[in-house]
Amino acid sequence: MIKKFISTLFRRSKAAAPVPAPELAPPESVTGRRVEVPFEKHRIDPALIDERATRVVSTLQEAGFEAYIVGGAVRDLLLGHRPKDFDVATNATPAQVKALFRRAFIIGRRFQLVHVVFGRGREHEVIEVSTFRALMEPAEVAPVRGNERTSKAELVGKSHAVDASGRVLRDNVWGPQDEDAARRDFTINALYYDPARQVVIDYHHGIEDAAKRVLRMIGDPSARFREDPVRIIRVVRFAAKLGFEIEPHTRAPMRKMADLLANVPASRVFDEMIKLLQTGHALASLEELRKQGLHRGLFPILDAVLDAAHQHNGREKFIQLALNDTDRRVAEGKPVAPSFMLACMLWHDVLHRWDEIRAATGAPLMPALQEAVDAVFDARIGDISGRGKLGLDMREMWLMQPRFERRQFAAAVTLVEQPRFRAGFDFLRLRGQAGEIDPELSQWWEAFSLADDDERRELVEQYRRDEQARRAAAGPEAAASSEAAAPKRRRRRKPSGGAGAPVSASTLVIADASALGDQAEAPIGPDVSIDSALKPRPIRRRRRPAKDDAGVAVVVGETPPGSSSGS
């Protein structure tokens, strides 16, 4: 059953037979009708609510404002889940909200919000507070030319603005709660919960849709997708994450309006793609994309995933394992770094490009890798915010892989102490599961990382004995060739123009780490990090010459005056 699902997910889709369009019911009144749902009906457990969100609501209410927990948090509470994040909506303006809290910050230009911060460091929590938005009629808004980047001058001082396609560029006109509800995307996200009275405010039958497990867009879906094309991806993400059915009227325009995503900044689409793959239902999300006909051309990195089976041997299995591992970590409440997911998805692309660059130019290891990473980023990810940090984290994981081959005590201890060791090890483990390397290698490193010093020395010694036994069993010729191939310590030499053939990138990942250092202009040894290899060498101090008892300098190799050469 699982194999059938996986093969269906990764094969190229055939042209589907035309399906008659369903009869669509016209949408209800946009603003809806206010309904207060009591505790006896919604049964939200107060124990699932973050005390800091309740504190923000009560502070605003005590100051005379309306305030509610809103959006996805209420949806999750209705489904019996503990929300990951809590948002609050109020009729207080951002400036009024900021004035009520000691650590509050107004953020955003397109959609102005206030972040109320509790705690510090890694333990800090942010409660996002938004002001009720007004429902603007299209005739009231004159479109601007271009987009956020090309029309900055036109957007200055505007509270509400759209581009020529109808996409909202500014949305900072305040209004009443019923209009704010109509501005939200789905009925299940337009719910307002008052923790003091334990009442849910519902304008668009969101509680009913949650009970029926239906995902329904508020208002005219075509107009709502035009306002923000990213909602097309959000429909898929929520349907896969919650296991909801997409209502026909909502689903109908999705495929034909997907081209509008080309007008959205790449960073926003990229962020939504990462969320899609971090829902804890990555494979289900990809299947939903295919089901809705959105699996090609939406974002280049998804093309890399969905075309995996047709580009490199073993790539399909490796990416499947990576996505399953991501889903498992999300289910266990563990964090998932985007850099790890991307490193897995682009691993074979980088290897392939790395090979090409080394073969074509003979470039050293590090410059060739940098060029390969940049080329793959440009092709698969594009110009997004945070690209530099993502690339650095991914390069560290990739460059750890050859260092795992050297199982010597000092080198192994240094590698285990690297800050990114766990990510590099998880990457190694997936390679073993995919059949790229012997799984014994990852098992050895797991044991080594958990052992004390004595146990680690025994693991290294046992590996040495096993290698000697393996060479002996293979015969004297194999042992001799193995010894000849073993890396030897050598002096650093300046690179010469007569360098030999470049080393294949795919060969590098299974080579001894110390051998790699001899093939690069700036060698990376097994006991140093990438950054330390680029640091200047320490200044050496000249040793003072030795002196005899009379204080006379003695040159090494000479016989001190008054000494017998034969003694």
JSON list of C-alpha atoms in Angstrom, two decimals, residues 415-562:
[
{"chain": "A", "resi": 415, "resn": "LEU", "atom": "CA", "xyz": [34.15, 16.22, 14.79]},
{"chain": "A", "resi": 416, "resn": "VAL", "atom": "CA", "xyz": [31.68, 15.17, 17.50]},
{"chain": "A", "resi": 417, "resn": "GLU", "atom": "CA", "xyz": [32.27, 18.49, 19.26]},
{"chain": "A", "resi": 418, "resn": "GLN", "atom": "CA", "xyz": [31.37, 20.53, 16.15]},
{"chain": "A", "resi": 419, "resn": "PRO", "atom": "CA", "xyz": [28.17, 22.62, 16.67]},
{"chain": "A", "resi": 420, "resn": "ARG", "atom": "CA", "xyz": [26.57, 21.17, 13.52]},
{"chain": "A", "resi": 421, "resn": "PHE", "atom": "CA", "xyz": [27.62, 17.57, 14.22]},
{"chain": "A", "resi": 422, "resn": "ARG", "atom": "CA", "xyz": [24.08, 16.33, 14.91]},
{"chain": "A", "resi": 423, "resn": "ALA", "atom": "CA", "xyz": [22.76, 17.71, 11.62]},
{"chain": "A", "resi": 424, "resn": "GLY", "atom": "CA", "xyz": [25.71, 16.25, 9.73]},
{"chain": "A", "resi": 425, "resn": "PHE", "atom": "CA", "xyz": [25.22, 12.90, 11.46]},
{"chain": "A", "resi": 426, "resn": "ASP", "atom": "CA", "xyz": [21.48, 12.82, 10.66]},
{"chain": "A", "resi": 427, "resn": "PHE", "atom": "CA", "xyz": [22.39, 13.50, 7.04]},
{"chain": "A", "resi": 428, "resn": "LEU", "atom": "CA", "xyz": [24.91, 10.62, 7.14]},
{"chain": "A", "resi": 429, "resn": "ARG", "atom": "CA", "xyz": [22.27, 8.32, 8.65]},
{"chain": "A", "resi": 430, "resn": "LEU", "atom": "CA", "xyz": [19.83, 9.07, 5.83]},
{"chain": "A", "resi": 431, "resn": "ARG", "atom": "CA", "xyz": [22.55, 8.33, 3.27]},
{"chain": "A", "resi": 432, "resn": "GLY", "atom": "CA", "xyz": [23.06, 4.96, 4.93]},
{"chain": "A", "resi": 433, "resn": "GLN", "atom": "CA", "xyz": [19.35, 4.18, 4.88]},
{"chain": "A", "resi": 434, "resn": "ALA", "atom": "CA", "xyz": [19.19, 5.16, 1.20]},
{"chain": "A", "resi": 435, "resn": "GLY", "atom": "CA", "xyz": [22.04, 2.77, 0.35]},
{"chain": "A", "resi": 436, "resn": "GLU", "atom": "CA", "xyz": [24.58, 5.45, -0.59]},
{"chain": "A", "resi": 437, "resn": "ILE", "atom": "CA", "xyz": [27.01, 4.27, 2.10]},
{"chain": "A", "resi": 438, "resn": "ASP", "atom": "CA", "xyz": [27.42, 1.29, 4.40]},
{"chain": "A", "resi": 439, "resn": "PRO", "atom": "CA", "xyz": [24.96, 1.78, 7.32]},
{"chain": "A", "resi": 440, "resn": "GLU", "atom": "CA", "xyz": [27.71, 0.50, 9.63]},
{"chain": "A", "resi": 441, "resn": "LEU", "atom": "CA", "xyz": [29.40, 3.90, 9.32]},
{"chain": "A", "resi": 442, "resn": "SER", "atom": "CA", "xyz": [26.48, 5.81, 10.85]},
{"chain": "A", "resi": 443, "resn": "GLN", "atom": "CA", "xyz": [26.03, 3.11, 13.52]},
{"chain": "A", "resi": 444, "resn": "TRP", "atom": "CA", "xyz": [29.69, 3.48, 14.53]},
{"chain": "A", "resi": 445, "resn": "TRP", "atom": "CA", "xyz": [29.38, 7.26, 14.80]},
{"chain": "A", "resi": 446, "resn": "GLU", "atom": "CA", "xyz": [26.22, 7.03, 16.85]},
{"chain": "A", "resi": 447, "resn": "ALA", "atom": "CA", "xyz": [27.96, 4.71, 19.31]},
{"chain": "A", "resi": 448, "resn": "PHE", "atom": "CA", "xyz": [31.05, 6.94, 19.37]},
{"chain": "A", "resi": 449, "resn": "SER", "atom": "CA", "xyz": [29.04, 10.12, 20.05]},
{"chain": "A", "resi": 450, "resn": "LEU", "atom": "CA", "xyz": [27.31, 8.53, 23.06]},
{"chain": "A", "resi": 451, "resn": "ALA", "atom": "CA", "xyz": [30.39, 6.81, 24.56]},
{"chain": "A", "resi": 452, "resn": "ASP", "atom": "CA", "xyz": [32.85, 8.04, 27.20]},
{"chain": "A", "resi": 453, "resn": "ASP", "atom": "CA", "xyz": [36.57, 8.46, 26.43]},
{"chain": "A", "resi": 454, "resn": "ASP", "atom": "CA", "xyz": [37.57, 4.89, 27.28]},
{"chain": "A", "resi": 455, "resn": "GLU", "atom": "CA", "xyz": [34.72, 3.45, 25.22]},
{"chain": "A", "resi": 456, "resn": "ARG", "atom": "CA", "xyz": [35.62, 5.76, 22.34]},
{"chain": "A", "resi": 457, "resn": "ARG", "atom": "CA", "xyz": [39.24, 4.58, 22.35]},
{"chain": "A", "resi": 458, "resn": "GLU", "atom": "CA", "xyz": [38.02, 0.99, 22.31]},
{"chain": "A", "resi": 459, "resn": "LEU", "atom": "CA", "xyz": [35.72, 1.74, 19.35]},
{"chain": "A", "resi": 460, "resn": "VAL", "atom": "CA", "xyz": [38.62, 3.25, 17.41]},
{"chain": "A", "resi": 461, "resn": "GLU", "atom": "CA", "xyz": [40.90, 0.33, 18.30]},
{"chain": "A", "resi": 462, "resn": "GLN", "atom": "CA", "xyz": [38.24, -2.22, 17.37]},
{"chain": "A", "resi": 463, "resn": "TYR", "atom": "CA", "xyz": [37.76, -0.50, 14.01]},
{"chain": "A", "resi": 464, "resn": "ARG", "atom": "CA", "xyz": [41.54, -0.65, 13.41]},
{"chain": "A", "resi": 465, "resn": "ARG", "atom": "CA", "xyz": [41.61, -4.37, 14.23]},
{"chain": "A", "resi": 466, "resn": "ASP", "atom": "CA", "xyz": [38.62, -5.02, 11.97]},
{"chain": "A", "resi": 467, "resn": "GLU", "atom": "CA", "xyz": [40.32, -3.19, 9.12]},
{"chain": "A", "resi": 468, "resn": "GLN", "atom": "CA", "xyz": [43.51, -5.19, 9.59]},
{"chain": "A", "resi": 469, "resn": "ALA", "atom": "CA", "xyz": [41.54, -8.43, 9.61]},
{"chain": "A", "resi": 470, "resn": "ARG", "atom": "CA", "xyz": [39.64, -7.40, 6.50]},
{"chain": "A", "resi": 471, "resn": "ARG", "atom": "CA", "xyz": [42.86, -6.59, 4.64]},
{"chain": "A", "resi": 472, "resn": "ALA", "atom": "CA", "xyz": [44.45, -9.84, 5.74]},
{"chain": "A", "resi": 473, "resn": "ALA", "atom": "CA", "xyz": [41.42, -11.81, 4.58]},
{"chain": "A", "resi": 474, "resn": "ALA", "atom": "CA", "xyz": [41.53, -10.02, 1.23]},
{"chain": "A", "resi": 475, "resn": "GLY", "atom": "CA", "xyz": [45.08, -11.26, 0.59]},
{"chain": "A", "resi": 476, "resn": "PRO", "atom": "CA", "xyz": [48.54, -9.68, 0.47]},
{"chain": "A", "resi": 477, "resn": "GLU", "atom": "CA", "xyz": [47.95, -7.89, -2.83]},
{"chain": "A", "resi": 478, "resn": "ALA", "atom": "CA", "xyz": [44.84, -6.13, -1.49]},
{"chain": "A", "resi": 479, "resn": "ALA", "atom": "CA", "xyz": [46.66, -5.25, 1.74]},
{"chain": "A", "resi": 480, "resn": "ALA", "atom": "CA", "xyz": [49.59, -3.82, -0.21]},
{"chain": "A", "resi": 481, "resn": "SER", "atom": "CA", "xyz": [47.33, -1.76, -2.46]},
{"chain": "A", "resi": 482, "resn": "SER", "atom": "CA", "xyz": [45.38, -0.55, 0.58]},
{"chain": "A", "resi": 483, "resn": "GLU", "atom": "CA", "xyz": [48.58, 0.55, 2.31]},
{"chain": "A", "resi": 484, "resn": "ALA", "atom": "CA", "xyz": [49.76, 2.26, -0.85]},
{"chain": "A", "resi": 485, "resn": "ALA", "atom": "CA", "xyz": [46.46, 4.10, -1.14]},
{"chain": "A", "resi": 486, "resn": "ALA", "atom": "CA", "xyz": [46.47, 5.20, 2.50]},
{"chain": "A", "resi": 487, "resn": "PRO", "atom": "CA", "xyz": [47.07, 8.92, 2.93]},
{"chain": "A", "resi": 488, "resn": "LYS", "atom": "CA", "xyz": [50.53, 9.90, 4.16]},
{"chain": "A", "resi": 489, "resn": "ARG", "atom": "CA", "xyz": [51.56, 13.01, 5.99]},
{"chain": "A", "resi": 490, "resn": "ARG", "atom": "CA", "xyz": [53.23, 15.42, 3.63]},
{"chain": "A", "resi": 491, "resn": "ARG", "atom": "CA", "xyz": [54.45, 18.96, 3.62]},
{"chain": "A", "resi": 492, "resn": "ARG", "atom": "CA", "xyz": [52.18, 21.66, 2.25]},
{"chain": "A", "resi": 493, "resn": "ARG", "atom": "CA", "xyz": [53.29, 22.85, -1.14]},
{"chain": "A", "resi": 494, "resn": "LYS", "atom": "CA", "xyz": [52.22, 25.77, -3.21]},
{"chain": "A", "resi": 495, "resn": "PRO", "atom": "CA", "xyz": [49.83, 24.71, -5.97]},
{"chain": "A", "resi": 496, "resn": "SER", "atom": "CA", "xyz": [51.53, 24.28, -9.32]},
{"chain": "A", "resi": 497, "resn": "GLY", "atom": "CA", "xyz": [50.15, 24.54, -12.81]},
{"chain": "A", "resi": 498, "resn": "GLY", "atom": "CA", "xyz": [50.74, 20.84, -13.44]},
{"chain": "A", "resi": 499, "resn": "ALA", "atom": "CA", "xyz": [47.95, 19.57, -11.26]},
{"chain": "A", "resi": 500, "resn": "GLY", "atom": "CA", "xyz": [46.50, 16.22, -12.11]},
{"chain": "A", "resi": 501, "resn": "ALA", "atom": "CA", "xyz": [42.94, 15.40, -13.11]},
{"chain": "A", "resi": 502, "resn": "PRO", "atom": "CA", "xyz": [40.28, 16.81, -10.81]},
{"chain": "A", "resi": 503, "resn": "VAL", "atom": "CA", "xyz": [38.69, 14.56, -8.25]},
{"chain": "A", "resi": 504, "resn": "SER", "atom": "CA", "xyz": [35.04, 13.66, -8.74]},
{"chain": "A", "resi": 505, "resn": "ALA", "atom": "CA", "xyz": [32.71, 15.24, -6.19]},
{"chain": "A", "resi": 506, "resn": "SER", "atom": "CA", "xyz": [30.83, 11.99, -5.84]},
{"chain": "A", "resi": 507, "resn": "THR", "atom": "CA", "xyz": [34.17, 10.28, -5.10]},
{"chain": "A", "resi": 508, "resn": "LEU", "atom": "CA", "xyz": [35.01, 12.90, -2.49]},
{"chain": "A", "resi": 509, "resn": "VAL", "atom": "CA", "xyz": [32.11, 11.90, -0.27]},
{"chain": "A", "resi": 510, "resn": "ILE", "atom": "CA", "xyz": [33.58, 8.41, 0.21]},
{"chain": "A", "resi": 511, "resn": "ALA", "atom": "CA", "xyz": [37.26, 9.38, 0.38]},
{"chain": "A", "resi": 512, "resn": "ASP", "atom": "CA", "xyz": [39.45, 9.69, 3.45]},
{"chain": "A", "resi": 513, "resn": "ALA", "atom": "CA", "xyz": [39.18, 13.20, 4.85]},
{"chain": "A", "resi": 514, "resn": "SER", "atom": "CA", "xyz": [42.94, 13.66, 5.19]},
{"chain": "A", "resi": 515, "resn": "ALA", "atom": "CA", "xyz": [43.42, 12.77, 1.54]},
{"chain": "A", "resi": 516, "resn": "LEU", "atom": "CA", "xyz": [40.97, 15.47, 0.52]},
{"chain": "A", "resi": 517, "resn": "GLY", "atom": "CA", "xyz": [43.14, 18.13, 2.06]},
{"chain": "A", "resi": 518, "resn": "ASP", "atom": "CA", "xyz": [45.96, 17.39, -0.40]},
{"chain": "A", "resi": 519, "resn": "GLN", "atom": "CA", "xyz": [43.67, 18.02, -3.38]},
{"chain": "A", "resi": 520, "resn": "ALA", "atom": "CA", "xyz": [42.67, 21.59, -2.52]},
{"chain": "A", "resi": 521, "resn": "GLU", "atom": "CA", "xyz": [44.52, 24.87, -2.40]},
{"chain": "A", "resi": 522, "resn": "ALA", "atom": "CA", "xyz": [43.12, 25.52, 1.08]},
{"chain": "A", "resi": 523, "resn": "PRO", "atom": "CA", "xyz": [42.99, 22.00, 2.54]},
{"chain": "A", "resi": 524, "resn": "ILE", "atom": "CA", "xyz": [40.38, 21.16, 5.12]},
{"chain": "A", "resi": 525, "resn": "GLY", "atom": "CA", "xyz": [41.87, 18.72, 7.58]},
{"chain": "A", "resi": 526, "resn": "PRO", "atom": "CA", "xyz": [39.83, 16.36, 9.72]},
{"chain": "A", "resi": 527, "resn": "ASP", "atom": "CA", "xyz": [40.44, 18.29, 12.92]},
{"chain": "A", "resi": 528, "resn": "VAL", "atom": "CA", "xyz": [39.49, 21.77, 11.78]},
{"chain": "A", "resi": 529, "resn": "SER", "atom": "CA", "xyz": [36.28, 23.49, 10.81]},
{"chain": "A", "resi": 530, "resn": "ILE", "atom": "CA", "xyz": [35.62, 25.18, 7.47]},
{"chain": "A", "resi": 531, "resn": "ASP", "atom": "CA", "xyz": [36.13, 28.60, 9.00]},
{"chain": "A", "resi": 532, "resn": "SER", "atom": "CA", "xyz": [39.39, 27.70, 10.72]},
{"chain": "A", "resi": 533, "resn": "ALA", "atom": "CA", "xyz": [40.89, 26.58, 7.41]},
{"chain": "A", "resi": 534, "resn": "LEU", "atom": "CA", "xyz": [40.55, 30.11, 6.13]},
{"chain": "A", "resi": 535, "resn": "LYS", "atom": "CA", "xyz": [42.24, 31.75, 9.15]},
{"chain": "A", "resi": 536, "resn": "PRO", "atom": "CA", "xyz": [45.86, 33.02, 8.81]},
{"chain": "A", "resi": 537, "resn": "ARG", "atom": "CA", "xyz": [48.57, 30.65, 10.04]},
{"chain": "A", "resi": 538, "resn": "PRO", "atom": "CA", "xyz": [50.04, 31.52, 13.46]},
{"chain": "A", "resi": 539, "resn": "ILE", "atom": "CA", "xyz": [53.35, 33.40, 13.57]},
{"chain": "A", "resi": 540, "resn": "ARG", "atom": "CA", "xyz": [56.26, 31.13, 14.50]},
{"chain": "A", "resi": 541, "resn": "ARG", "atom": "CA", "xyz": [58.92, 32.49, 16.85]},
{"chain": "A", "resi": 542, "resn": "ARG", "atom": "CA", "xyz": [62.56, 31.64, 16.13]},
{"chain": "A", "resi": 543, "resn": "ARG", "atom": "CA", "xyz": [64.19, 29.58, 18.82]},
{"chain": "A", "resi": 544, "resn": "ARG", "atom": "CA", "xyz": [67.21, 31.01, 20.55]},
{"chain": "A", "resi": 545, "resn": "PRO", "atom": "CA", "xyz": [70.48, 29.18, 19.76]},
{"chain": "A", "resi": 546, "resn": "ALA", "atom": "CA", "xyz": [71.73, 26.77, 22.41]},
{"chain": "A", "resi": 547, "resn": "LYS", "atom": "CA", "xyz": [74.72, 27.89, 24.52]},
{"chain": "A", "resi": 548, "resn": "ASP", "atom": "CA", "xyz": [77.49, 26.00, 26.29]},
{"chain": "A", "resi": 549, "resn": "ASP", "atom": "CA", "xyz": [78.48, 26.48, 29.91]},
{"chain": "A", "resi": 550, "resn": "ALA", "atom": "CA", "xyz": [80.59, 29.53, 28.98]},
{"chain": "A", "resi": 551, "resn": "GLY", "atom": "CA", "xyz": [77.67, 31.22, 27.24]},
{"chain": "A", "resi": 552, "resn": "VAL", "atom": "CA", "xyz": [79.04, 30.60, 23.71]},
{"chain": "A", "resi": 553, "resn": "ALA", "atom": "CA", "xyz": [76.42, 29.86, 21.04]},
{"chain": "A", "resi": 554, "resn": "VAL", "atom": "CA", "xyz": [76.56, 26.33, 19.69]},
{"chain": "A", "resi": 555, "resn": "VAL", "atom": "CA", "xyz": [75.56, 25.51, 16.11]},
{"chain": "A", "resi": 556, "resn": "VAL", "atom": "CA", "xyz": [73.70, 22.25, 15.79]},
{"chain": "A", "resi": 557, "resn": "GLY", "atom": "CA", "xyz": [75.99, 19.63, 14.35]},
{"chain": "A", "resi": 558, "resn": "GLU", "atom": "CA", "xyz": [79.24, 21.27, 15.58]},
{"chain": "A", "resi": 559, "resn": "THR", "atom": "CA", "xyz": [81.37, 20.04, 18.46]},
{"chain": "A", "resi": 560, "resn": "PRO", "atom": "CA", "xyz": [81.51, 22.59, 21.29]},
{"chain": "A", "resi": 561, "resn": "PRO", "atom": "CA", "xyz": [84.97, 24.05, 21.91]},
{"chain": "A", "resi": 562, "resn": "GLY", "atom": "CA", "xyz": [86.99, 22.05, 24.36]}
]
